[in-house]
XYZ file of C-alpha atoms in Angstrom:
653
model
C 120.667 65.091 332.890
C 119.504 63.897 329.496
C 115.674 63.481 329.607
C 115.834 59.983 328.097
C 118.466 58.903 330.619
C 116.313 60.346 333.398
C 113.405 58.182 332.201
C 115.422 55.063 332.973
C 115.900 55.956 336.647
C 112.677 54.224 337.895
C 113.620 51.133 335.866
C 117.120 51.122 337.364
C 115.639 51.477 340.857
C 113.459 48.393 340.325
C 116.419 46.440 338.929
C 118.526 47.492 341.934
C 115.918 46.149 344.345
C 115.644 42.948 342.302
C 119.387 42.379 342.647
C 118.769 41.233 346.247
C 116.210 38.554 345.274
C 118.726 35.684 344.760
C 119.396 35.857 348.519
C 115.711 36.021 349.533
C 113.470 32.935 349.627
C 110.342 33.128 347.487
C 108.300 31.921 350.484
C 109.493 34.793 352.690
C 106.164 36.376 353.741
C 107.444 39.961 354.076
C 109.319 39.872 350.779
C 106.261 38.504 348.941
C 104.026 41.162 350.492
C 106.415 43.986 349.587
C 106.944 42.642 346.065
C 103.224 42.262 345.373
C 102.268 45.699 346.671
C 105.218 47.419 345.000
C 104.001 45.965 341.710
C 100.441 47.119 342.444
C 101.674 50.650 343.283
C 103.665 50.826 340.047
C 100.599 49.582 338.188
C 98.530 52.366 339.769
C 101.205 54.926 338.840
C 101.120 53.679 335.235
C 97.308 53.790 335.012
C 97.203 57.299 336.498
C 99.691 58.429 333.850
C 97.639 56.715 331.135
C 94.450 58.423 332.298
C 95.927 61.916 332.677
C 98.563 62.192 329.943
C 98.055 59.665 327.135
C 94.373 59.872 326.157
C 92.729 62.244 323.673
C 89.844 64.502 324.646
C 86.590 62.518 324.705
C 84.917 62.796 321.301
C 82.779 60.758 318.914
C 85.481 60.258 316.301
C 86.961 56.771 315.693
C 90.453 57.641 316.957
C 89.223 58.939 320.321
C 86.717 56.120 320.761
C 89.374 53.518 319.954
C 91.849 54.999 322.429
C 89.301 55.213 325.249
C 87.895 51.727 324.569
C 91.381 50.244 324.764
C 92.035 52.083 328.024
C 88.818 50.737 329.583
C 89.809 47.171 328.670
C 93.291 47.850 330.060
C 91.829 49.040 333.374
C 89.639 45.943 333.708
C 92.624 43.755 332.840
C 94.661 45.607 335.461
C 91.987 44.848 338.064
C 92.482 41.161 337.229
C 96.205 41.760 337.701
C 95.615 43.315 341.122
C 93.587 40.264 342.173
C 96.355 37.918 341.041
C 99.031 39.962 342.812
C 96.931 39.957 345.979
C 96.675 36.170 345.741
C 100.445 35.840 345.269
C 101.253 38.119 348.210
C 101.046 35.082 350.508
C 101.738 31.354 350.299
C 101.280 28.302 352.512
C 103.047 24.941 352.696
C 101.075 22.305 354.639
C 103.583 19.430 354.432
C 104.789 19.876 358.016
C 101.166 20.044 359.205
C 100.363 16.743 357.477
C 103.421 15.112 359.058
C 102.513 16.405 362.522
C 98.971 14.961 362.363
C 99.084 11.346 361.092
C 95.667 9.784 360.572
C 96.204 7.357 363.458
C 96.197 10.344 365.846
C 92.792 11.651 364.714
C 89.831 11.269 367.081
C 88.242 7.942 366.206
C 91.279 6.830 364.212
C 91.760 6.923 360.420
C 88.560 7.890 358.577
C 86.996 5.361 356.200
C 87.592 6.666 352.671
C 85.745 5.538 349.548
C 87.935 6.286 346.533
C 85.875 6.946 343.374
C 87.242 6.504 339.840
C 84.677 7.882 337.358
C 85.260 6.582 333.832
C 83.567 6.775 330.451
C 85.659 5.753 327.418
C 89.260 5.314 328.604
C 91.359 2.453 327.278
C 92.106 -0.715 329.225
C 95.804 -0.004 329.848
C 94.997 3.458 331.248
C 92.368 2.159 333.667
C 94.483 -0.825 334.696
C 97.286 1.274 336.172
C 94.790 3.671 337.792
C 92.980 0.831 339.560
C 96.211 -0.906 340.630
C 97.537 2.382 342.047
C 94.273 3.014 343.897
C 94.267 -0.507 345.359
C 97.882 -0.125 346.566
C 97.287 2.633 349.113
C 99.297 2.584 352.327
C 96.161 3.356 354.315
C 94.246 1.210 356.823
C 90.592 1.887 355.868
C 89.567 2.451 352.261
C 87.443 1.028 349.450
C 87.889 1.573 345.713
C 84.899 2.079 343.409
C 85.122 2.185 339.603
C 82.136 4.095 338.212
C 81.651 2.992 334.608
C 79.472 5.264 332.484
C 80.682 3.240 329.473
C 79.083 0.038 330.845
C 81.916 -2.219 329.636
C 81.957 -5.932 330.472
C 85.752 -6.152 330.293
C 86.058 -3.404 332.907
C 83.723 -5.265 335.271
C 85.928 -8.349 334.888
C 89.098 -6.296 335.504
C 87.650 -4.824 338.705
C 86.712 -8.277 339.984
C 90.231 -9.536 339.226
C 91.958 -6.576 340.909
C 89.614 -6.387 343.910
C 87.890 -3.069 343.146
C 84.144 -2.447 343.393
C 82.331 -1.843 340.096
C 79.194 0.232 339.553
C 77.097 1.481 336.654
C 73.957 3.661 336.624
C 70.813 3.895 334.548
C 71.767 6.973 332.510
C 74.700 9.315 331.958
C 73.026 12.536 333.079
C 75.247 15.360 334.423
C 78.431 13.657 333.228
C 81.181 13.073 335.776
C 79.351 14.786 338.668
C 76.200 12.758 338.036
C 78.234 9.563 337.872
C 79.872 10.274 341.238
C 76.578 11.343 342.842
C 74.877 8.075 341.891
C 77.517 6.125 343.813
C 77.871 8.649 346.649
C 74.213 8.430 347.633
C 74.415 4.639 347.405
C 77.410 4.649 349.751
C 75.505 6.765 352.257
C 72.900 3.954 352.551
C 75.469 1.281 353.488
C 75.755 -0.052 357.014
C 79.346 1.238 357.089
C 79.076 4.717 355.656
C 82.226 6.481 354.438
C 83.762 9.319 356.423
C 85.294 10.826 353.281
C 85.104 10.510 349.508
C 88.268 10.523 347.388
C 88.259 11.272 343.669
C 90.725 10.093 341.015
C 90.251 10.795 337.325
C 90.456 7.647 335.231
C 93.969 8.440 333.968
C 95.475 9.466 337.341
C 97.613 6.970 339.231
C 97.940 7.528 342.976
C 101.166 6.911 344.864
C 100.788 4.684 347.957
C 100.865 7.719 350.279
C 98.041 9.670 348.600
C 95.236 8.889 351.059
C 97.478 8.879 354.134
C 99.041 12.290 353.460
C 95.892 14.034 352.235
C 93.593 12.702 354.976
C 96.048 13.953 357.627
C 94.743 17.501 357.079
C 91.286 16.437 358.275
C 92.603 16.900 361.817
C 91.218 20.438 361.403
C 87.412 20.177 361.631
C 87.068 23.290 359.436
C 88.749 21.518 356.503
C 86.060 19.869 354.384
C 88.152 19.147 351.306
C 91.841 18.442 350.694
C 93.244 19.029 347.218
C 96.635 17.803 346.001
C 98.442 18.948 342.831
C 98.217 17.399 339.404
C 101.472 16.134 337.957
C 101.886 14.342 334.648
C 103.992 11.447 333.424
C 103.811 12.445 329.771
C 104.774 15.782 328.176
C 101.892 18.139 327.460
C 101.496 19.588 323.923
C 103.498 22.725 324.759
C 106.460 20.755 326.110
C 106.376 18.271 323.239
C 105.951 20.843 320.475
C 108.780 23.037 321.779
C 110.971 19.946 321.636
C 112.468 19.965 325.148
C 110.137 18.399 327.713
C 113.107 17.837 330.021
C 113.599 21.610 330.478
C 110.210 23.256 329.787
C 107.737 23.130 332.733
C 104.323 21.697 332.002
C 101.604 24.273 331.501
C 99.998 23.571 334.895
C 103.069 24.021 337.085
C 102.579 27.746 337.744
C 98.999 27.164 338.869
C 99.607 24.117 341.088
C 103.023 25.029 342.461
C 102.379 28.730 343.020
C 98.818 30.017 342.569
C 96.868 27.329 344.445
C 99.299 27.379 347.388
C 98.800 31.151 347.529
C 95.017 30.842 347.401
C 95.245 28.364 350.268
C 97.078 30.989 352.353
C 94.050 33.288 351.891
C 91.526 30.493 352.567
C 90.265 30.480 348.957
C 91.829 27.293 347.527
C 89.437 25.175 345.483
C 89.031 21.610 344.301
C 90.479 20.683 340.917
C 88.425 17.554 340.306
C 90.936 14.778 340.685
C 93.407 13.873 343.442
C 91.203 15.241 346.221
C 89.282 14.040 349.298
C 86.072 15.562 350.707
C 84.263 14.877 353.985
C 81.163 12.796 353.270
C 78.912 14.629 355.745
C 79.841 18.032 354.270
C 79.261 16.708 350.756
C 75.814 15.483 351.809
C 74.970 18.880 353.375
C 75.475 20.673 350.037
C 73.503 18.055 348.087
C 76.360 16.027 346.637
C 78.720 16.947 343.837
C 77.385 20.077 342.090
C 75.728 19.602 338.706
C 75.098 23.284 337.911
C 78.489 23.549 336.193
C 80.669 21.224 334.109
C 83.495 22.255 336.469
C 81.821 20.757 339.508
C 85.134 20.895 341.365
C 85.403 24.692 341.727
C 81.719 25.008 342.612
C 82.130 22.242 345.197
C 84.675 24.312 347.133
C 82.601 27.488 346.778
C 79.549 25.723 348.210
C 81.604 24.344 351.089
C 82.717 27.861 352.073
C 79.035 28.798 352.239
C 78.476 26.302 355.068
C 81.508 27.497 357.023
C 84.171 25.070 355.783
C 87.286 25.444 353.649
C 89.510 23.666 351.134
C 93.100 22.888 352.153
C 95.873 22.382 349.608
C 98.683 19.886 350.181
C 101.367 20.662 347.616
C 102.956 17.215 347.370
C 103.223 15.061 344.201
C 100.924 12.254 345.350
C 99.313 11.434 341.992
C 100.230 11.650 338.318
C 98.061 11.519 335.228
C 98.001 12.013 331.502
C 98.308 15.523 330.123
C 96.340 16.145 326.907
C 98.258 14.508 324.060
C 97.509 17.106 321.382
C 96.498 20.725 320.958
C 92.894 19.907 320.105
C 92.516 17.851 323.286
C 94.296 20.626 325.197
C 91.859 23.225 323.854
C 88.859 20.993 324.586
C 89.977 20.713 328.209
C 90.609 24.461 328.604
C 87.306 25.247 326.916
C 85.488 23.022 329.419
C 87.232 24.744 332.338
C 86.277 28.139 330.946
C 82.677 27.088 330.245
C 82.296 25.737 333.779
C 83.621 28.942 335.323
C 81.130 31.029 333.345
C 78.297 28.690 334.352
C 79.198 29.335 338.000
C 78.711 33.078 337.388
C 75.059 32.353 336.564
C 74.414 30.324 339.724
C 73.453 31.611 343.205
C 77.082 30.937 344.205
C 78.598 33.212 341.557
C 80.807 36.193 342.477
C 77.971 38.685 341.836
C 75.138 36.727 343.434
C 73.661 37.428 346.857
C 71.864 34.094 347.087
C 74.563 32.225 349.026
C 76.780 32.776 352.054
C 79.977 32.793 350.020
C 82.667 34.878 351.788
C 83.710 38.119 350.091
C 87.312 37.012 349.564
C 86.145 33.780 347.906
C 83.961 35.865 345.588
C 86.888 38.126 344.695
C 89.236 35.228 344.022
C 86.537 33.527 341.931
C 86.310 36.808 340.019
C 90.042 36.473 339.380
C 89.345 33.183 337.560
C 86.442 34.710 335.611
C 88.572 37.628 334.434
C 91.408 35.258 333.522
C 89.147 33.492 331.022
C 87.431 36.633 329.675
C 89.495 39.810 329.891
C 92.926 38.238 329.442
C 92.203 36.947 325.902
C 90.389 40.164 324.944
C 93.325 42.299 326.082
C 95.797 39.913 324.437
C 94.026 40.156 321.067
C 93.682 43.940 321.292
C 97.385 44.255 322.078
C 98.084 42.375 318.843
C 95.733 44.490 316.748
C 96.559 47.985 318.034
C 100.013 48.222 316.373
C 98.539 46.839 313.137
C 95.883 49.560 313.189
C 98.550 52.170 313.840
C 100.704 51.154 310.880
C 97.741 50.976 308.488
C 95.358 53.695 309.759
C 97.334 55.924 312.111
C 95.259 54.963 315.177
C 97.194 55.898 318.319
C 95.801 54.431 321.534
C 98.669 55.680 323.732
C 99.648 59.271 322.983
C 103.077 59.594 324.523
C 106.748 59.897 323.778
C 109.523 57.405 324.457
C 110.429 59.212 327.711
C 106.924 58.763 329.154
C 106.681 55.148 328.060
C 110.017 54.151 329.604
C 109.407 56.144 332.774
C 105.912 54.767 333.520
C 105.348 51.458 331.705
C 108.991 50.365 332.089
C 109.230 50.039 335.891
C 105.764 48.477 336.181
C 106.409 45.878 333.457
C 109.907 45.040 334.719
C 108.688 44.740 338.331
C 105.792 42.502 337.286
C 108.042 40.184 335.240
C 110.635 39.942 338.018
C 108.068 39.375 340.777
C 106.200 36.651 338.858
C 109.459 34.979 337.889
C 110.674 35.091 341.504
C 107.540 33.705 343.185
C 107.164 31.041 340.473
C 110.849 30.071 340.678
C 111.101 30.411 336.915
C 107.934 28.624 335.752
C 106.411 31.928 334.581
C 108.411 33.252 331.600
C 106.789 36.259 329.836
C 106.969 35.172 326.185
C 106.052 31.566 327.017
C 103.113 32.600 329.220
C 101.869 35.083 326.596
C 102.136 32.485 323.836
C 100.171 29.908 325.831
C 97.414 32.405 326.640
C 97.228 33.300 322.954
C 96.735 29.642 322.059
C 93.569 29.373 324.155
C 92.235 32.894 323.456
C 89.761 31.900 320.744
C 88.509 28.833 322.636
C 88.140 30.716 325.913
C 86.186 33.565 324.290
C 83.857 31.097 322.575
C 83.334 29.128 325.794
C 82.852 32.357 327.775
C 80.087 33.494 325.412
C 78.354 30.110 325.587
C 78.688 29.912 329.363
C 77.477 33.453 330.047
C 74.724 33.752 327.456
C 74.000 30.284 326.035
C 71.955 27.316 327.183
C 72.768 26.401 330.781
C 72.591 22.667 330.056
C 75.900 22.292 328.231
C 77.223 18.739 328.055
C 80.456 17.606 329.700
C 83.140 17.080 327.020
C 85.610 14.345 327.928
C 89.271 15.021 327.109
C 90.515 12.158 324.910
C 93.522 10.303 326.372
C 95.895 7.605 325.178
C 96.316 8.767 321.579
C 99.385 8.266 319.394
C 100.591 10.346 316.453
C 103.209 9.094 314.044
C 103.828 12.292 312.092
C 104.211 16.042 312.476
C 100.916 17.951 312.217
C 100.551 21.718 311.863
C 97.390 23.132 313.421
C 96.774 25.680 310.675
C 93.421 26.752 312.158
C 95.456 28.387 314.924
C 98.817 29.061 313.305
C 97.198 30.649 310.234
C 95.727 33.476 312.324
C 98.990 34.053 314.171
C 101.001 34.196 310.959
C 98.428 36.484 309.298
C 98.607 39.022 312.146
C 102.410 38.840 312.130
C 102.431 39.413 308.354
C 100.099 42.415 308.661
C 102.344 43.861 311.367
C 105.523 43.439 309.318
C 103.854 44.729 306.146
C 102.596 47.809 307.995
C 106.065 48.532 309.345
C 107.552 48.258 305.842
C 104.784 50.471 304.449
C 105.502 53.250 306.943
C 109.232 52.857 306.290
C 108.633 53.456 302.570
C 105.851 56.064 302.709
C 106.568 57.687 306.061
C 104.181 58.227 308.986
C 100.523 58.973 308.340
C 99.878 62.692 308.524
C 98.758 63.825 311.967
C 100.237 60.964 313.980
C 102.519 62.041 316.853
C 106.228 61.625 315.990
C 106.960 59.684 319.194
C 104.243 57.109 318.399
C 106.536 55.536 315.812
C 109.136 54.313 318.326
C 106.491 53.120 320.798
C 104.648 51.054 318.177
C 107.915 49.735 316.795
C 108.816 48.246 320.194
C 105.247 46.996 320.637
C 105.267 45.368 317.191
C 108.577 43.587 317.682
C 107.333 42.077 320.956
C 104.112 40.963 319.242
C 105.977 39.358 316.362
C 108.148 37.363 318.761
C 105.076 36.252 320.727
C 103.227 35.262 317.536
C 106.260 33.321 316.343
C 106.411 31.404 319.638
C 102.678 30.662 319.506
C 103.057 29.466 315.897
C 105.886 27.115 316.906
C 103.579 25.644 319.542
C 101.111 24.816 316.751
C 103.593 22.480 315.051
C 102.684 19.212 316.756
C 105.576 16.800 317.102
C 104.985 13.054 316.708
C 104.020 11.140 319.840
C 104.826 7.489 319.302
C 104.666 5.784 322.688
C 101.447 5.120 324.514
C 103.444 3.878 327.513
C 105.778 6.549 328.843
C 109.276 5.534 329.842
C 110.770 6.462 333.199
C 114.471 7.044 333.840
C 115.653 4.613 336.523
C 119.453 4.342 336.771
C 119.370 1.385 339.161
C 121.005 -2.044 339.299
C 119.508 -5.032 337.500
C 120.661 -8.506 336.430
C 120.211 -10.082 333.003
C 119.984 -13.901 332.941
C 120.193 -16.157 329.902
C 120.902 -19.884 329.785
C 122.592 -19.963 333.179
C 124.690 -16.825 332.609
C 124.257 -13.694 334.741
C 125.259 -10.276 333.441
C 125.158 -7.280 335.842
C 123.406 -4.307 334.269
C 121.971 -0.859 334.881
C 118.247 -0.341 334.301
C 118.444 2.924 332.323
C 114.762 3.388 331.558
C 111.655 1.287 332.027
C 107.953 1.205 331.144
C 105.175 -1.314 331.660
C 106.060 -2.807 328.288
C 109.827 -3.089 328.467
C 113.149 -1.592 329.444
C 116.593 -0.566 328.274
C 119.648 -2.067 329.963
C 123.288 -0.969 329.966
C 125.414 -4.081 330.397
C 128.276 -3.823 332.882
C 130.095 -6.979 331.738
C 130.518 -8.973 328.490
C 127.610 -11.186 327.570
C 125.467 -9.372 325.005
C 122.336 -11.428 324.219
C 121.249 -12.076 320.656
C 118.306 -10.230 319.143
C 115.025 -12.168 319.607
C 116.567 -14.237 322.397
C 114.512 -15.164 325.447
C 115.989 -13.783 328.691
C 115.042 -12.998 332.276
C 115.728 -9.626 333.913
C 115.808 -9.208 337.683
C 114.254 -5.878 338.741
C 114.016 -4.694 342.334
C 110.447 -4.808 343.774
C 109.220 -6.704 340.687
C 111.232 -9.914 340.581
C 112.386 -12.155 337.736
C 110.618 -10.883 334.612
C 110.727 -12.931 331.364
C 111.530 -10.796 328.341
C 112.349 -10.832 324.631
C 115.433 -9.038 323.302
C 114.206 -6.540 320.734
C 117.602 -4.998 319.957
C 121.163 -5.403 321.258
C 124.342 -3.373 320.907
C 127.877 -3.585 322.243
C 126.868 -2.706 325.806
C 123.118 -2.075 325.577
C 119.994 -4.108 324.961
C 116.309 -3.293 324.584
C 113.841 -5.731 326.152
C 110.113 -6.352 325.749
C 108.542 -7.802 328.918
C 106.496 -10.990 329.029
C 105.293 -10.283 332.576
C 102.581 -12.238 334.360
C 99.663 -10.540 336.111
C 101.461 -10.249 339.465
C 104.612 -8.818 337.893
C 102.629 -6.347 335.804
C 100.877 -5.039 338.917
C 104.250 -4.801 340.683
C 105.609 -2.771 337.754
C 102.682 -0.337 338.091
C 103.305 0.061 341.811
C 107.018 0.618 341.233
C 106.825 3.016 338.293
C 103.990 5.109 339.699
C 105.326 5.304 343.239
C 106.458 8.882 342.544
C 110.188 8.088 342.619
C 110.696 8.093 338.857
C 108.714 11.177 337.906
C 110.531 14.488 337.897
C 108.408 17.525 337.018
C 110.302 20.507 335.634
C 109.874 23.329 338.148
C 112.037 26.113 336.716
C 112.954 27.611 333.360
C 115.628 30.259 332.908
C 114.999 32.921 330.230
C 118.326 32.250 328.477
C 117.593 28.518 328.404
C 114.162 29.249 326.933
C 115.731 31.421 324.216
C 118.028 28.526 323.331
C 115.059 26.148 323.110
C 113.238 28.535 320.767
C 116.320 28.977 318.582
C 116.764 25.218 318.161
C 113.053 24.721 317.469
C 112.979 27.438 314.814
C 116.291 26.911 313.026
C 117.596 23.409 313.708
């Protein structure tokens, strides 16, 4: 057999096994276990080959040092990969458990829940819908508290009007965690103390079932905290900039739909700040919300494991909030998450510390998060630079031929891509995932350095919400670096094509670095496209409805279809003659809202655009209707061919 053809046999074996996956559920426990450990075994086979056949003899020359340094980083990155694969080897869906244990069946009946909404500088329209959603819970015993670190008189008046409790504190120390602690300890002095504390970020609107479904998991006395996923009613910067938010999953879907459910199966799920409920007595035992890290949520769950409790994850879309509107806000948020994780490393509850009773598995899975923020960007950047160094200096970090590369890297890489795509049901696409990690690489490395070696008292940076942008903006501070590396790669390839390989470089290195370079160029191009920020005009997102409505004007009734709707207005498709005139005053009948006065902004042959003139009761009803969860549809899968089409249209059309 031809040696090159023989090299493809392991790849073909993996592809043959993958051919059965369409008929196997991604929640099948045996299939997940086999897939994860097969990938780990192929990773081990690849690393053994790298260590024994692709490295130069140890020496103090730059070429040998470069090759060995890259291999060390690769090994550490592979350890992070093993941790992730171990996490993904199991999964858990608690929906049936929540249904089987309604809060009315709990000993003592439904727990009293105080729902906290910490706020600092959010706009009125954002807080209005959050408070209305919180006050509309289908739950028998709860109180809503708005914690205003901005000390705004208009917010106090809004809370009084909507029936929510309003609190401020003397200072803004410790940011969000300090704000919540000030109210938590006050609540624990009341005659009727809370049984549990719920948390909603200021831009997150809860569906009516949030408290009822989440609190159901407190039937297990070991569960101290229940976390639910974060969904979003606006496109995040990646979705918006790629130009197809209806088909590209939001950046958080892989984590919330796949990773956190898998961590829950191992008992290592953690709080994510908003959309969660924690037992009040357990929170008091650990001293309140942690202030040692700006990501108090992760540390909260770690501390709870130290006192013998656990975090449960209910993967149901019970709340929705605002994703960051632009790349700078996106990077600020990711930088804060990274900084907080590194701060945890320096606490007694960190993965290397012996000062707390944190279980070993929780330490390992926390280490997975630490390595994600540190080693992933380092390895990503090195993988971009190594081919550039080869073309310009002759540095070879992997001394092999095409046969060895296909035979050892090929099956591992293919198996990893297929397994991640299968368990994520298409939300993890290689080029897209690599491009997104490249976007945050610089910010995560900076935040990692500050968190690990800088001042421990870093301030909490709030992610700005509610912004609008009326023009396309290119983030050259990011795109410039991506384009420069791509240009150096292409120029190096052309240089070697003209001058030939540098003397002394192995002949087979050319083909390996050519493949490597092409992949890098594609990834850099995708990352650069993500840096072209599309305009974002609406501050109120529209929801597709497709339900019956009636348009009334001067005694005439016209049946219509409510095509889309927001808190500000709607678009109607008229099902009978009777088009209203532009600027005419009309009334539209909307289910669950009533007869809403409106102004006709624009009218066509069978369509009209309305601006609502709703009263306070109707506006609140619109919030309850739109944020009930029925009109939000998160994208949960992305096919590779569809993604290629999206990239083609973004780049050339």
